[in-house]
XYZ file of C-alpha atoms in Angstrom:
723
model
C 87.738 149.539 83.716
C 89.036 148.071 86.942
C 92.806 147.905 87.036
C 94.708 144.903 88.279
C 97.964 145.100 90.160
C 100.747 143.321 88.241
C 103.253 141.692 90.564
C 106.599 140.336 89.394
C 107.700 137.012 90.812
C 110.980 135.708 92.028
C 111.835 132.264 90.775
C 111.601 129.181 92.969
C 111.446 125.641 91.739
C 108.998 124.603 94.509
C 106.439 126.897 92.870
C 105.367 123.894 90.790
C 103.580 122.492 93.830
C 100.735 124.980 93.847
C 100.428 125.425 90.108
C 100.887 122.169 88.227
C 100.371 119.299 90.653
C 96.895 119.367 92.218
C 93.654 119.128 90.228
C 91.684 122.353 90.066
C 88.691 120.453 91.476
C 90.139 120.026 94.982
C 88.058 121.634 97.761
C 88.914 125.248 98.363
C 90.251 124.614 101.906
C 92.771 122.138 100.465
C 95.957 123.267 98.733
C 99.696 122.723 98.424
C 100.485 126.177 99.775
C 101.884 124.942 103.060
C 103.585 121.913 101.554
C 105.341 124.426 99.295
C 106.418 126.465 102.316
C 107.701 123.350 104.054
C 109.785 122.227 101.083
C 111.022 125.730 100.249
C 111.998 126.442 103.854
C 113.913 123.250 104.473
C 114.895 122.572 100.837
C 114.899 118.815 100.356
C 117.137 117.749 97.496
C 117.727 114.299 96.076
C 121.041 112.577 95.637
C 120.972 109.603 93.265
C 123.272 106.664 93.871
C 123.186 102.857 93.943
C 119.716 102.871 92.424
C 118.398 104.952 95.332
C 117.316 108.540 95.803
C 118.341 109.976 99.161
C 116.718 113.181 100.418
C 118.958 115.667 102.200
C 118.038 118.846 104.048
C 120.371 121.545 102.738
C 118.946 124.985 103.429
C 119.144 127.294 106.433
C 117.376 125.255 109.026
C 118.300 121.759 110.072
C 115.701 120.576 112.561
C 115.341 116.995 113.696
C 111.590 117.489 114.074
C 111.283 118.517 110.426
C 113.202 115.418 109.359
C 110.752 113.155 111.187
C 107.821 114.987 109.646
C 109.461 114.642 106.218
C 109.857 110.901 106.847
C 106.079 110.707 107.374
C 105.307 112.931 104.399
C 107.611 111.208 101.921
C 106.844 107.669 103.104
C 110.499 107.182 104.124
C 109.978 106.191 107.750
C 111.557 102.840 108.617
C 111.330 101.473 112.154
C 114.736 101.227 113.738
C 116.540 103.322 111.109
C 117.970 106.823 111.679
C 115.479 109.584 110.931
C 118.036 111.333 108.770
C 118.083 108.296 106.457
C 115.369 109.405 104.015
C 115.597 107.431 100.817
C 113.659 105.445 98.242
C 114.585 103.015 95.530
C 114.264 104.450 92.044
C 111.512 101.917 91.385
C 109.557 102.733 94.567
C 105.810 102.159 94.221
C 103.263 104.831 95.253
C 99.492 104.842 94.850
C 97.683 108.063 93.924
C 94.521 109.125 95.703
C 91.620 109.053 93.245
C 88.294 110.834 93.613
C 85.283 111.305 91.377
C 83.633 114.502 90.216
C 80.536 114.990 88.098
C 81.443 115.184 84.424
C 78.490 114.489 82.171
C 74.936 113.437 82.866
C 75.134 110.487 85.278
C 78.851 110.080 84.534
C 81.908 110.762 86.651
C 85.464 111.748 85.898
C 88.196 110.232 88.064
C 90.916 112.668 89.147
C 94.140 111.919 90.993
C 96.271 113.449 93.735
C 99.755 112.006 93.723
C 101.829 111.071 96.762
C 103.806 113.936 98.409
C 107.034 112.162 97.490
C 105.916 112.079 93.852
C 105.059 115.760 94.114
C 108.647 116.436 95.129
C 109.737 114.400 92.076
C 107.627 116.651 89.819
C 109.389 119.698 91.288
C 112.779 118.210 90.492
C 111.669 117.175 86.994
C 110.448 120.671 86.123
C 113.632 122.199 87.464
C 115.789 119.965 85.298
C 113.715 119.863 82.109
C 111.720 123.120 82.025
C 113.459 124.439 78.908
C 113.164 121.094 77.144
C 109.442 121.143 77.897
C 109.112 124.615 76.397
C 110.970 123.507 73.269
C 108.901 120.351 72.773
C 105.638 122.225 73.326
C 106.363 124.792 70.631
C 106.684 122.596 67.545
C 103.069 122.506 66.343
C 101.234 125.097 64.251
C 97.892 123.564 65.298
C 98.094 123.922 69.065
C 96.360 126.901 70.681
C 97.046 125.998 74.302
C 100.703 125.405 74.989
C 103.331 126.591 77.472
C 105.663 129.105 75.857
C 107.618 130.644 78.737
C 108.037 130.424 82.495
C 105.423 132.625 84.160
C 106.836 135.787 85.704
C 103.774 137.673 86.965
C 100.466 137.315 88.647
C 97.616 139.842 88.872
C 95.866 140.937 92.025
C 92.519 142.730 92.292
C 90.165 142.763 95.219
C 88.921 146.328 95.431
C 85.253 145.537 95.019
C 85.130 143.178 97.964
C 87.042 145.623 100.131
C 84.354 148.164 99.336
C 81.447 145.821 99.966
C 82.892 144.820 103.313
C 83.377 148.448 104.267
C 87.134 148.791 103.721
C 88.042 151.727 101.529
C 91.829 151.501 101.504
C 93.354 151.020 98.089
C 96.448 149.392 99.572
C 97.074 146.049 97.909
C 97.117 143.466 100.678
C 98.781 140.342 99.430
C 97.132 137.359 100.998
C 99.746 134.925 99.829
C 103.455 135.285 100.316
C 105.522 136.059 97.240
C 103.940 134.344 94.261
C 101.582 131.887 95.901
C 98.679 133.227 93.883
C 100.266 132.056 90.645
C 98.304 129.188 89.198
C 100.429 127.930 86.346
C 104.165 127.430 86.264
C 104.252 128.298 82.560
C 102.533 131.098 80.674
C 100.257 129.723 77.985
C 99.814 130.617 74.372
C 97.374 131.408 72.941
C 94.239 130.653 74.950
C 93.966 129.764 78.613
C 90.347 128.746 78.091
C 88.714 127.209 75.030
C 85.841 129.707 75.028
C 88.277 132.548 74.296
C 88.977 130.922 70.948
C 85.388 131.427 69.809
C 85.693 135.172 70.345
C 89.109 135.516 68.747
C 89.951 136.909 65.319
C 91.355 133.526 64.222
C 87.953 131.925 64.541
C 86.243 134.863 62.842
C 88.801 134.909 60.026
C 88.448 131.171 59.451
C 84.691 131.596 59.127
C 85.261 134.096 56.311
C 87.678 131.802 54.475
C 86.018 128.402 54.844
C 82.541 126.992 54.292
C 82.746 124.029 56.674
C 83.835 123.298 60.235
C 84.158 119.943 61.958
C 84.730 119.743 65.720
C 85.924 116.547 67.385
C 88.034 115.288 70.227
C 89.952 112.193 71.233
C 88.343 109.247 72.952
C 89.458 108.843 76.587
C 92.683 110.628 75.716
C 94.453 110.509 79.089
C 93.224 107.002 79.870
C 94.501 105.757 76.508
C 97.985 107.263 76.525
C 100.748 104.687 76.796
C 103.511 106.303 78.848
C 106.327 104.892 76.685
C 105.008 106.864 73.715
C 106.549 110.041 75.139
C 109.948 108.553 74.214
C 108.682 107.938 70.698
C 107.535 111.553 70.379
C 110.800 113.024 71.678
C 113.175 110.663 69.886
C 111.746 111.024 66.386
C 109.116 108.291 66.287
C 108.277 104.790 67.431
C 110.347 103.134 64.734
C 113.580 104.672 65.973
C 112.937 103.371 69.479
C 111.667 99.949 68.437
C 114.751 99.137 66.351
C 117.063 99.692 69.305
C 116.734 96.684 71.611
C 117.629 97.511 75.175
C 117.395 101.256 74.525
C 117.531 103.204 77.785
C 117.754 106.854 76.955
C 118.290 109.613 79.460
C 116.672 112.561 77.699
C 113.423 114.284 78.689
C 111.167 111.683 77.037
C 112.552 108.821 79.098
C 112.586 110.917 82.270
C 108.969 111.974 81.683
C 107.973 108.356 81.021
C 109.558 107.267 84.293
C 107.919 110.132 86.196
C 104.423 109.309 84.890
C 104.865 105.687 85.892
C 106.192 106.648 89.315
C 103.196 108.862 90.151
C 100.712 106.189 89.020
C 101.839 102.991 90.760
C 104.201 102.085 87.869
C 101.292 101.823 85.433
C 102.219 102.348 81.783
C 98.706 102.315 80.330
C 97.053 105.664 81.035
C 98.225 108.738 82.923
C 96.815 110.468 85.989
C 94.020 112.936 85.229
C 93.788 116.366 86.834
C 97.321 117.752 87.264
C 98.655 120.240 84.735
C 101.824 118.211 84.195
C 99.649 115.436 82.687
C 98.288 117.897 80.131
C 101.852 118.918 79.296
C 102.749 115.235 78.848
C 99.841 114.807 76.421
C 100.698 118.082 74.674
C 104.220 116.882 73.800
C 102.823 113.722 72.225
C 100.077 115.544 70.337
C 102.522 118.192 69.111
C 104.589 115.444 67.498
C 101.449 114.013 65.866
C 100.499 117.508 64.657
C 103.863 117.873 62.953
C 103.562 114.524 61.198
C 100.053 115.284 59.946
C 101.009 118.737 58.680
C 104.074 117.314 56.921
C 102.058 114.588 55.196
C 99.420 117.056 54.049
C 102.131 119.433 52.801
C 103.497 116.681 50.591
C 100.120 116.319 48.840
C 99.654 120.065 48.417
C 97.523 120.961 51.447
C 98.665 124.036 53.341
C 97.737 125.132 56.883
C 95.947 128.535 56.800
C 95.558 128.265 53.019
C 93.844 125.028 51.956
C 92.586 124.331 55.470
C 92.979 125.545 59.045
C 93.324 123.235 62.033
C 93.346 124.336 65.661
C 93.794 122.022 68.642
C 93.013 122.888 72.257
C 94.526 120.012 74.288
C 92.547 117.128 72.728
C 89.767 119.214 71.127
C 90.163 119.790 67.380
C 88.659 122.418 65.068
C 89.096 121.773 61.331
C 88.007 124.464 58.843
C 87.867 123.477 55.165
C 86.152 124.053 51.810
C 86.682 120.804 49.916
C 85.402 117.495 51.289
C 88.435 115.777 49.739
C 90.761 117.927 51.863
C 88.833 117.046 54.996
C 89.076 113.323 54.213
C 92.836 113.540 53.635
C 93.281 115.340 56.946
C 91.198 112.831 58.891
C 92.968 109.856 57.291
C 96.388 111.216 58.174
C 95.394 112.162 61.726
C 93.708 108.795 62.347
C 96.827 106.961 61.161
C 99.185 108.878 63.430
C 96.851 108.716 66.413
C 96.693 104.942 66.013
C 100.490 104.835 66.068
C 100.261 106.316 69.583
C 97.340 104.154 70.763
C 94.838 107.036 70.397
C 91.656 107.500 68.388
C 88.966 110.049 67.531
C 85.706 109.941 69.487
C 82.916 109.480 66.905
C 80.175 110.406 69.369
C 81.628 113.879 69.923
C 82.093 114.837 66.280
C 80.010 117.847 65.176
C 79.591 119.296 61.678
C 78.838 122.951 60.909
C 78.255 124.991 57.787
C 78.823 128.721 57.587
C 77.726 130.685 59.593
C 79.336 128.679 62.402
C 76.925 129.382 65.219
C 76.008 126.739 67.740
C 72.882 126.227 69.806
C 74.913 127.086 72.884
C 75.942 130.435 71.389
C 72.319 131.297 70.708
C 71.392 130.327 74.266
C 74.157 132.513 75.708
C 72.909 135.502 73.742
C 69.413 135.020 75.162
C 70.835 134.667 78.669
C 72.732 137.928 78.220
C 69.456 139.655 77.327
C 67.734 138.113 80.345
C 70.432 139.217 82.782
C 70.464 142.725 81.361
C 66.783 143.035 82.270
C 67.501 141.752 85.788
C 70.528 143.834 86.708
C 70.586 146.992 84.615
C 67.393 148.570 85.936
C 67.837 152.046 87.478
C 67.982 151.889 91.264
C 67.020 155.479 92.161
C 65.524 156.722 88.891
C 67.285 159.853 87.649
C 69.836 159.727 90.432
C 71.327 156.729 88.678
C 72.695 158.846 85.882
C 75.016 160.549 88.354
C 76.433 157.312 89.717
C 79.405 156.047 87.777
C 79.931 152.294 88.027
C 83.556 152.728 87.007
C 84.569 154.852 89.971
C 86.845 153.074 92.385
C 86.978 155.731 95.066
C 84.105 157.932 96.260
C 84.394 161.549 97.139
C 83.517 162.226 100.774
C 82.555 165.869 100.262
C 79.605 165.440 97.896
C 77.187 168.316 97.531
C 74.597 167.849 100.308
C 71.852 169.112 98.003
C 72.604 166.344 95.538
C 72.627 163.853 98.383
C 69.298 165.201 99.612
C 67.594 164.542 96.289
C 67.719 160.782 96.916
C 64.977 161.228 99.560
C 62.595 162.273 96.791
C 63.391 159.390 94.480
C 61.663 156.030 94.428
C 63.838 152.967 94.942
C 62.261 150.309 92.786
C 63.879 146.936 92.221
C 62.066 143.646 91.884
C 63.166 140.179 90.872
C 60.467 137.535 90.217
C 62.492 134.365 90.864
C 59.876 131.949 89.529
C 59.528 133.914 86.313
C 63.300 134.064 85.791
C 63.688 130.338 86.450
C 60.893 129.628 83.976
C 62.647 131.778 81.378
C 65.904 129.859 81.883
C 64.043 126.574 81.394
C 62.468 127.964 78.228
C 65.875 128.991 76.824
C 67.232 125.491 77.432
C 64.230 123.863 75.776
C 63.950 126.289 72.820
C 67.673 126.094 71.999
C 67.782 122.308 72.247
C 70.678 122.256 74.741
C 71.333 120.810 78.189
C 71.730 122.702 81.441
C 75.392 121.658 81.622
C 76.016 123.640 78.423
C 75.167 126.975 80.047
C 75.061 126.560 83.846
C 78.664 127.580 84.451
C 78.367 130.503 82.027
C 75.099 131.627 83.596
C 76.446 131.613 87.160
C 79.610 133.429 86.100
C 77.536 136.156 84.432
C 75.266 136.445 87.485
C 78.367 136.815 89.650
C 79.785 139.568 87.441
C 76.480 141.413 87.223
C 75.875 141.103 90.973
C 79.247 142.642 91.799
C 78.522 145.565 89.483
C 74.977 145.868 90.884
C 76.173 146.014 94.497
C 78.793 148.539 93.495
C 76.072 150.791 92.072
C 73.961 150.280 95.154
C 76.897 151.090 97.425
C 77.562 154.406 95.680
C 73.890 155.387 96.003
C 73.417 154.244 99.586
C 76.371 156.357 100.694
C 74.099 159.344 100.153
C 71.961 158.193 103.086
C 75.128 157.650 105.107
C 76.373 161.185 104.419
C 72.970 162.721 105.133
C 73.063 161.232 108.638
C 76.216 163.249 109.327
C 74.539 166.608 108.550
C 73.757 168.440 111.780
C 70.279 169.800 110.974
C 69.082 166.827 108.923
C 65.869 165.010 109.860
C 67.596 161.745 110.753
C 64.345 159.873 111.341
C 63.282 160.620 107.779
C 66.620 159.452 106.416
C 66.418 156.282 108.517
C 62.926 155.464 107.232
C 64.098 155.842 103.634
C 67.236 153.789 104.245
C 65.315 150.974 105.906
C 62.818 150.877 103.042
C 65.667 150.565 100.562
C 67.298 147.845 102.655
C 64.078 145.801 102.760
C 63.681 145.952 98.989
C 67.306 144.955 98.465
C 66.791 142.053 100.868
C 63.839 140.790 98.858
C 65.822 141.181 95.633
C 68.805 139.225 96.981
C 66.600 136.446 98.371
C 65.129 136.002 94.887
C 68.594 136.053 93.339
C 69.712 133.320 95.769
C 66.736 131.260 94.602
C 67.737 131.699 90.943
C 71.399 130.889 91.586
C 70.600 127.667 93.452
C 68.106 126.685 90.735
C 70.869 126.946 88.132
C 73.321 125.070 90.356
C 70.879 122.230 91.016
C 70.330 121.851 87.299
C 74.017 121.015 86.893
C 75.998 120.236 90.031
C 79.656 120.371 89.086
C 82.779 121.685 90.760
C 82.900 124.763 88.519
C 79.267 125.614 89.217
C 79.871 125.020 92.939
C 82.678 127.591 92.900
C 80.607 130.097 90.945
C 77.706 129.614 93.351
C 80.028 130.120 96.322
C 81.320 133.339 94.776
C 77.784 134.705 94.348
C 76.815 133.769 97.891
C 80.082 135.125 99.265
C 79.430 138.567 97.738
C 76.036 138.560 99.428
C 77.355 137.216 102.747
C 80.183 139.738 103.169
C 77.711 142.523 102.400
C 75.124 141.047 104.778
C 77.650 140.936 107.616
C 77.555 144.752 107.646
C 74.333 144.808 109.639
C 72.910 146.583 112.675
C 71.080 149.760 113.588
C 71.394 152.315 110.792
C 70.593 155.242 113.069
C 73.385 154.285 115.443
C 75.846 153.288 112.715
C 75.072 154.608 109.207
C 77.861 152.458 107.762
C 75.717 149.300 108.124
C 73.959 148.099 104.998
C 71.270 145.810 106.431
C 69.020 145.727 109.411
C 69.825 142.670 111.499
C 66.490 141.104 110.590
C 67.301 141.517 106.874
C 70.644 139.791 107.355
C 68.876 136.943 109.137
C 66.427 136.521 106.261
C 69.236 136.329 103.711
C 71.447 133.989 105.726
C 68.517 131.710 106.568
C 67.666 131.503 102.858
C 71.222 130.411 102.016
C 71.199 127.905 104.892
C 67.883 126.424 103.699
C 69.112 126.105 100.111
C 72.291 124.314 101.208
C 70.225 121.970 103.381
C 68.022 121.227 100.369
C 71.069 120.385 98.246
C 72.213 117.910 100.907
C 68.705 116.476 101.262
C 68.403 115.749 97.540
C 71.805 114.112 97.196
C 70.196 110.695 96.719
C 68.920 111.850 93.328
C 72.356 113.283 92.454
C 74.524 110.328 93.450
C 77.421 111.295 91.216
C 77.785 114.745 92.806
C 79.020 113.868 96.284
C 81.972 116.257 96.346
C 80.023 119.038 94.684
C 77.460 118.852 97.516
C 80.070 118.481 100.282
C 81.933 121.562 99.111
C 78.916 123.692 100.043
C 79.594 122.957 103.716
C 82.540 125.334 103.391
C 80.098 128.063 102.360
C 77.678 127.069 105.113
C 80.377 127.603 107.738
C 80.826 131.201 106.556
C 77.300 132.003 107.763
C 78.425 131.721 111.383
C 77.522 129.708 114.475
C 73.905 130.883 114.478
C 73.290 129.168 111.140
C 74.857 125.770 111.698
C 72.985 122.988 109.949
C 71.037 120.703 112.244
C 72.908 117.452 113.020
C 69.958 115.567 111.523
C 70.603 117.259 108.163
C 74.202 115.996 108.144
C 73.149 112.511 109.280
C 70.510 112.295 106.560
C 72.998 113.432 103.930
C 75.553 110.808 105.000
C 72.896 108.083 104.905
C 71.303 109.090 101.582
C 74.583 109.663 99.773
C 75.963 106.324 100.953
C 79.006 108.402 101.859
C 82.350 106.772 101.338
C 84.691 108.322 103.847
C 87.370 109.354 101.383
C 90.010 111.999 102.034
C 87.953 115.029 101.015
C 84.789 113.851 102.741
C 86.759 113.405 105.970
C 88.504 116.786 105.953
C 85.396 118.764 104.913
C 83.200 117.148 107.555
C 85.859 117.627 110.224
C 86.367 121.242 109.119
C 82.638 121.850 109.422
C 82.175 120.007 112.719
C 85.204 121.789 114.272
C 84.684 121.832 118.042
C 80.930 122.491 117.982
C 79.329 120.448 120.752
C 76.205 119.799 118.676
C 78.276 117.640 116.321
C 80.092 115.560 118.964
C 78.277 112.347 117.986
C 78.925 112.910 114.279
C 82.598 113.682 114.925
C 83.050 110.503 116.986
C 81.564 108.478 114.130
C 83.851 110.213 111.638
C 86.934 109.466 113.720
C 85.980 105.784 113.863
C 85.478 105.690 110.092
C 88.915 107.229 109.567
C 90.488 104.471 111.665
C 88.655 101.892 109.547
C 90.222 103.407 106.411
C 93.699 102.636 107.664
C 92.863 99.068 108.658
C 91.419 98.327 105.218
C 94.870 98.905 103.684
C 97.690 96.420 104.217
C 100.110 97.742 106.835
C 103.054 97.525 104.440
C 101.227 99.668 101.860
C 99.938 102.481 104.071
C 102.916 104.824 103.878
C 102.899 104.520 100.056
C 99.174 105.248 99.885
C 98.658 108.900 98.926
C 95.275 109.219 100.608
C 96.460 107.866 103.970
C 99.732 109.811 103.869
C 98.008 113.128 103.142
C 95.250 112.414 105.663
C 97.789 111.555 108.374
C 99.826 114.713 107.772
C 96.647 116.806 107.800
C 95.369 115.213 110.989
C 98.642 116.069 112.721
C 97.879 119.764 112.137
C 94.142 119.490 112.869
C 93.080 121.370 116.047
C 89.793 119.441 116.255
C 91.227 116.067 117.360
C 93.286 115.295 120.458
C 96.886 114.069 120.673
C 95.866 110.560 121.710
C 93.916 110.147 118.486
C 96.818 111.547 116.460
C 99.158 109.020 118.052
C 96.776 106.221 117.138
C 96.880 107.327 113.492
C 100.676 107.464 113.547
C 100.819 103.908 114.883
C 98.563 102.761 112.041
C 100.798 104.430 109.443
C 103.802 102.598 110.960
C 105.333 105.215 113.279
C 105.284 103.476 116.639
C 108.157 105.091 118.566
C 106.757 107.527 121.161
C 109.703 109.898 120.656
C 109.083 110.081 116.909
C 105.359 110.623 117.430
C 106.028 113.511 119.814
C 108.456 115.107 117.366
C 105.946 114.894 114.514
C 103.137 116.403 116.569
C 105.437 119.137 117.900
C 106.546 120.080 114.398
C 102.938 119.965 113.139
C 101.912 122.525 115.752
C 104.749 124.742 114.559
C 103.949 124.185 110.865
C 100.242 124.841 111.680
C 98.934 123.635 108.277
C 100.184 121.254 105.619
C 97.307 120.699 103.148
C 94.038 121.774 104.798
C 93.527 125.272 106.147
C 91.715 124.266 109.356
C 91.362 127.718 110.940
C 91.492 131.410 109.974
C 90.081 130.513 106.581
C 89.166 133.467 104.357
C 86.632 132.316 101.777
C 86.692 135.593 99.885
C 90.458 135.551 99.393
C 90.499 131.883 98.460
C 87.689 132.301 95.935
C 89.506 135.211 94.344
C 92.588 133.050 93.971
C 90.685 129.982 92.789
C 88.330 131.493 90.276
C 90.957 133.809 88.813
C 92.729 130.630 87.810
C 91.769 130.000 84.217
C 91.984 126.272 83.754
C 91.556 123.791 81.005
C 87.863 123.042 80.648
């Protein structure tokens, strides 16, 4: 078993920024890592007085340039006022940036990124109420995903990719400073992902005790939540609040209510979707409802884990029972209390099961496991395989040369019929009566895991050829011929695997499947970059022509995804995100400008924040994209002019885009100044200070240069998120 390095964290309140604020579905080049560093370095704190919140810089460094940049970032800039005067009214209005991702067939889910000023508010809220949150989230016996303590550790493991890229050191190289790899502010109990519940003893035990299972969830839960109901849940119920005219409490419920309104343009109906703090908000409300339901059922003789068992994962419910009467009593009580909080059960998503509780999806996953075993577990060098341990993390450099020599007598035989595998996947979907979205993410994750193990096995075996080339009297031509033959067969195998992976992705284009696809391709790309002349450098793993074949295959598949975007109109971001992967292939594999132009035309691209930064990241300073970049810059200017001048600094999308453009090395200072004028910063001195500080800060949201896809994927995918 591969070991993971456990790293203890120091506590910092700004940690909330990269764990609980941004949606998981943001592009991988976009994060709050550098916003966190900015706030932690200069420590902006709020002082409340006269119905205003004033931000003061109180830590270590007091730079005028940073204050001007903060004025831009927090929307505090006022023409003619001192830069140090950073303040907002308590009732200040900010508009979140909203973007769509693919959710269900031909349906989108709208996610939100809140204004940087609101993000600072979330930091302050967590710092003040973290222990109250923990208390309120630990009242229900039904909940199986709830924060139970402040996270103290993160785990780091990247040994496989160091090996595949030719680096053998076992030194743990932390890519992020301190605890920037931590993805949740709180540790969660009991399950970080719903699928873990199905494999847990609680589920298995419930199946032994109860004959029936009903699964259901809440209809448009986050869209339906009325923000004031958090005060009801924390103050003992709606009745206690409603009978107190003019009630203005100061406890966590009222503070949370005010925060959720502040981040969502003072809206009270519905909460922003995507950030973790929204799920915590919903959890507090649902925990209160859980308590009321359990209490009512207790009074009529129904006992949790005796008469029935109920488990809730965010807004997904699992009710195990034997007697139909008990089920009806439960549903009546839950429906009543949900209605009290403006919520209701979704009838279309209710599923009934009788023991044994096995779903069509479970059956499909079992068949997929069998299929992948046939693909990946074949011996590579016949009997030699038995001597290659897949669990070994370090290889011995003084292997017996006779054992190494035996590999020259063994046949290397791997073959992957892509069309046949794709046909088998289609058959599994049809025979099990499921949809591709039910298994696509699972399938790509399993391919990724199996591929890593497969390449590890291959690496251990291929080292025999490498060591043989170092033996003085060895026939190096013979070794080279064998090595090249093996490399060609591996190339063919990986090309077929790329075909299968993109087939699965195209069957269900979602952010999760995009990330899994990127991880698969990244493993192949970093291995393919070790190319050259084996005779000259035995450490290479591919002939240059083999690398070209693989990279061209990936390039062609990405181009095909972009070309077919007109038939996948609800997957704009999922397609755009692949440009980040495409850039990893290198300058020689840049997509033709016509491919980008066609994609923009067919997708009817709306130049939103993520579209702008991804395209600009991909164009960089490549001359072949000059025309496309000029068009993009014009479209960005149009975005600003479509928003009323008085509203621009309170618009999350424009604020984030402006800050990012200040750090972007792919646009000139004159263009940056034009953007600053449009956001309301017209003084030349202030513009120069902002641009000077941006060069020093280097990044704020988007990592424009020195981007490491492997490291970022490790950080992203290791994050187990609500699904």
